[in-house]
PDB file of C-alpha atoms in Angstrom:
ATOM      1  CA  UNK A   1      91.422  29.766  -1.432  1.00 46.00           C
ATOM      2  CA  UNK A   2      87.817  29.561  -2.661  1.00 55.00           C
ATOM      3  CA  UNK A   3      86.838  32.713  -0.748  1.00 53.00           C
ATOM      4  CA  UNK A   4      89.525  34.738  -2.556  1.00 67.00           C
ATOM      5  CA  UNK A   5      88.398  33.400  -5.917  1.00 78.00           C
ATOM      6  CA  UNK A   6      84.775  34.234  -5.194  1.00 81.00           C
ATOM      7  CA  UNK A   7      85.620  37.780  -4.088  1.00 83.00           C
ATOM      8  CA  UNK A   8      87.717  38.265  -7.234  1.00 85.00           C
ATOM      9  CA  UNK A   9      84.811  37.051  -9.351  1.00 83.00           C
ATOM     10  CA  UNK A  10      82.453  39.404  -7.512  1.00 84.00           C
ATOM     11  CA  UNK A  11      84.800  42.329  -8.068  1.00 86.00           C
ATOM     12  CA  UNK A  12      85.105  41.524 -11.768  1.00 85.00           C
ATOM     13  CA  UNK A  13      81.310  41.364 -11.972  1.00 85.00           C
ATOM     14  CA  UNK A  14      80.893  44.789 -10.371  1.00 88.00           C
ATOM     15  CA  UNK A  15      83.584  46.362 -12.536  1.00 89.00           C
ATOM     16  CA  UNK A  16      82.301  45.039 -15.860  1.00 85.00           C
ATOM     17  CA  UNK A  17      78.665  45.656 -14.992  1.00 84.00           C
ATOM     18  CA  UNK A  18      79.222  49.258 -13.902  1.00 88.00           C
ATOM     19  CA  UNK A  19      81.358  49.976 -16.976  1.00 85.00           C
ATOM     20  CA  UNK A  20      78.797  48.418 -19.296  1.00 81.00           C
ATOM     21  CA  UNK A  21      75.849  50.236 -17.771  1.00 83.00           C
ATOM     22  CA  UNK A  22      77.694  53.572 -17.855  1.00 85.00           C
ATOM     23  CA  UNK A  23      78.547  53.044 -21.538  1.00 81.00           C
ATOM     24  CA  UNK A  24      74.976  52.021 -22.278  1.00 80.00           C
ATOM     25  CA  UNK A  25      73.682  55.247 -20.752  1.00 81.00           C
ATOM     26  CA  UNK A  26      76.408  57.217 -22.528  1.00 79.00           C
ATOM     27  CA  UNK A  27      75.607  55.853 -25.962  1.00 77.00           C
ATOM     28  CA  UNK A  28      71.880  56.405 -25.422  1.00 76.00           C
ATOM     29  CA  UNK A  29      72.194  60.019 -24.323  1.00 78.00           C
ATOM     30  CA  UNK A  30      75.265  61.250 -26.217  1.00 77.00           C
ATOM     31  CA  UNK A  31      74.678  63.372 -29.312  1.00 75.00           C
ATOM     32  CA  UNK A  32      78.299  63.596 -30.471  1.00 82.00           C
ATOM     33  CA  UNK A  33      78.887  60.778 -33.004  1.00 81.00           C
ATOM     34  CA  UNK A  34      82.582  60.397 -32.140  1.00 84.00           C
ATOM     35  CA  UNK A  35      81.903  60.027 -28.410  1.00 82.00           C
ATOM     36  CA  UNK A  36      78.970  57.752 -29.142  1.00 79.00           C
ATOM     37  CA  UNK A  37      81.244  55.490 -31.198  1.00 82.00           C
ATOM     38  CA  UNK A  38      83.658  55.267 -28.258  1.00 83.00           C
ATOM     39  CA  UNK A  39      80.763  54.343 -25.982  1.00 81.00           C
ATOM     40  CA  UNK A  40      79.682  51.649 -28.445  1.00 82.00           C
ATOM     41  CA  UNK A  41      83.136  50.088 -28.490  1.00 86.00           C
ATOM     42  CA  UNK A  42      83.448  50.157 -24.713  1.00 85.00           C
ATOM     43  CA  UNK A  43      79.936  48.774 -24.327  1.00 84.00           C
ATOM     44  CA  UNK A  44      80.629  45.807 -26.603  1.00 87.00           C
ATOM     45  CA  UNK A  45      83.906  45.139 -24.820  1.00 89.00           C
ATOM     46  CA  UNK A  46      82.124  45.228 -21.456  1.00 86.00           C
ATOM     47  CA  UNK A  47      79.367  42.987 -22.842  1.00 87.00           C
ATOM     48  CA  UNK A  48      81.898  40.351 -23.901  1.00 90.00           C
ATOM     49  CA  UNK A  49      83.737  40.664 -20.581  1.00 89.00           C
ATOM     50  CA  UNK A  50      80.504  40.272 -18.620  1.00 87.00           C
ATOM     51  CA  UNK A  51      79.614  37.234 -20.718  1.00 89.00           C
ATOM     52  CA  UNK A  52      82.935  35.647 -19.771  1.00 90.00           C
ATOM     53  CA  UNK A  53      82.441  36.548 -16.114  1.00 87.00           C
ATOM     54  CA  UNK A  54      78.970  35.010 -16.275  1.00 87.00           C
ATOM     55  CA  UNK A  55      80.405  31.789 -17.688  1.00 88.00           C
ATOM     56  CA  UNK A  56      82.998  31.687 -14.908  1.00 86.00           C
ATOM     57  CA  UNK A  57      80.325  32.369 -12.297  1.00 84.00           C
ATOM     58  CA  UNK A  58      78.067  29.588 -13.597  1.00 85.00           C
ATOM     59  CA  UNK A  59      80.991  27.179 -13.428  1.00 83.00           C
ATOM     60  CA  UNK A  60      81.878  28.203  -9.880  1.00 79.00           C
ATOM     61  CA  UNK A  61      79.005  26.226  -8.270  1.00 76.00           C
ATOM     62  CA  UNK A  62      77.789  29.128  -6.157  1.00 73.00           C
ATOM     63  CA  UNK A  63      74.860  31.522  -6.250  1.00 78.00           C
ATOM     64  CA  UNK A  64      77.009  34.363  -7.545  1.00 80.00           C
ATOM     65  CA  UNK A  65      75.998  33.665 -11.159  1.00 82.00           C
ATOM     66  CA  UNK A  66      72.658  35.474 -10.759  1.00 84.00           C
ATOM     67  CA  UNK A  67      74.270  38.918 -10.554  1.00 83.00           C
ATOM     68  CA  UNK A  68      76.235  38.836 -13.803  1.00 84.00           C
ATOM     69  CA  UNK A  69      73.441  36.906 -15.538  1.00 85.00           C
ATOM     70  CA  UNK A  70      70.924  39.596 -14.666  1.00 86.00           C
ATOM     71  CA  UNK A  71      73.369  42.309 -15.675  1.00 85.00           C
ATOM     72  CA  UNK A  72      74.025  40.612 -18.986  1.00 85.00           C
ATOM     73  CA  UNK A  73      70.334  40.464 -19.792  1.00 87.00           C
ATOM     74  CA  UNK A  74      69.812  44.090 -18.689  1.00 86.00           C
ATOM     75  CA  UNK A  75      72.665  45.225 -20.931  1.00 85.00           C
ATOM     76  CA  UNK A  76      71.328  43.361 -23.956  1.00 84.00           C
ATOM     77  CA  UNK A  77      67.859  44.853 -23.515  1.00 85.00           C
ATOM     78  CA  UNK A  78      69.261  48.300 -22.747  1.00 80.00           C
ATOM     79  CA  UNK A  79      71.354  48.287 -25.903  1.00 79.00           C
ATOM     80  CA  UNK A  80      68.210  48.192 -28.026  1.00 80.00           C
ATOM     81  CA  UNK A  81      66.450  51.103 -26.305  1.00 73.00           C
ATOM     82  CA  UNK A  82      66.140  54.326 -28.262  1.00 67.00           C
ATOM     83  CA  UNK A  83      65.610  57.228 -25.872  1.00 64.00           C
ATOM     84  CA  UNK A  84      65.864  60.048 -28.399  1.00 62.00           C
ATOM     85  CA  UNK A  85      62.814  62.248 -28.664  1.00 62.00           C
ATOM     86  CA  UNK A  86      63.501  63.187 -32.290  1.00 63.00           C
ATOM     87  CA  UNK A  87      63.133  59.710 -33.746  1.00 59.00           C
ATOM     88  CA  UNK A  88      60.616  59.232 -36.513  1.00 61.00           C
ATOM     89  CA  UNK A  89      57.532  57.258 -35.561  1.00 61.00           C
ATOM     90  CA  UNK A  90      56.532  54.889 -38.310  1.00 63.00           C
ATOM     91  CA  UNK A  91      52.935  53.807 -38.469  1.00 66.00           C
ATOM     92  CA  UNK A  92      51.648  51.297 -40.938  1.00 67.00           C
ATOM     93  CA  UNK A  93      48.044  50.307 -41.350  1.00 60.00           C
TER      94      UNK A  93
END
């Protein structure tokens, strides 16, 4: 029974992490505001889902929690990256 639960948790981790990372890349590179808004919504949904999966993994008493925990931190850092070349650089002295 535990092996099935752990494989289900691993599958949920892979699904939410891949969806979140794809949306993160999409919202960073997309120029169309409507598509970018869709990527934002999907990214936040995947971020919440991965947070829940991480909580379940921590409570499962196995080493599987490191995968979703690392993915959660990568998604939070990746959401703040601005990869556009046309952004204004602000310098204050």
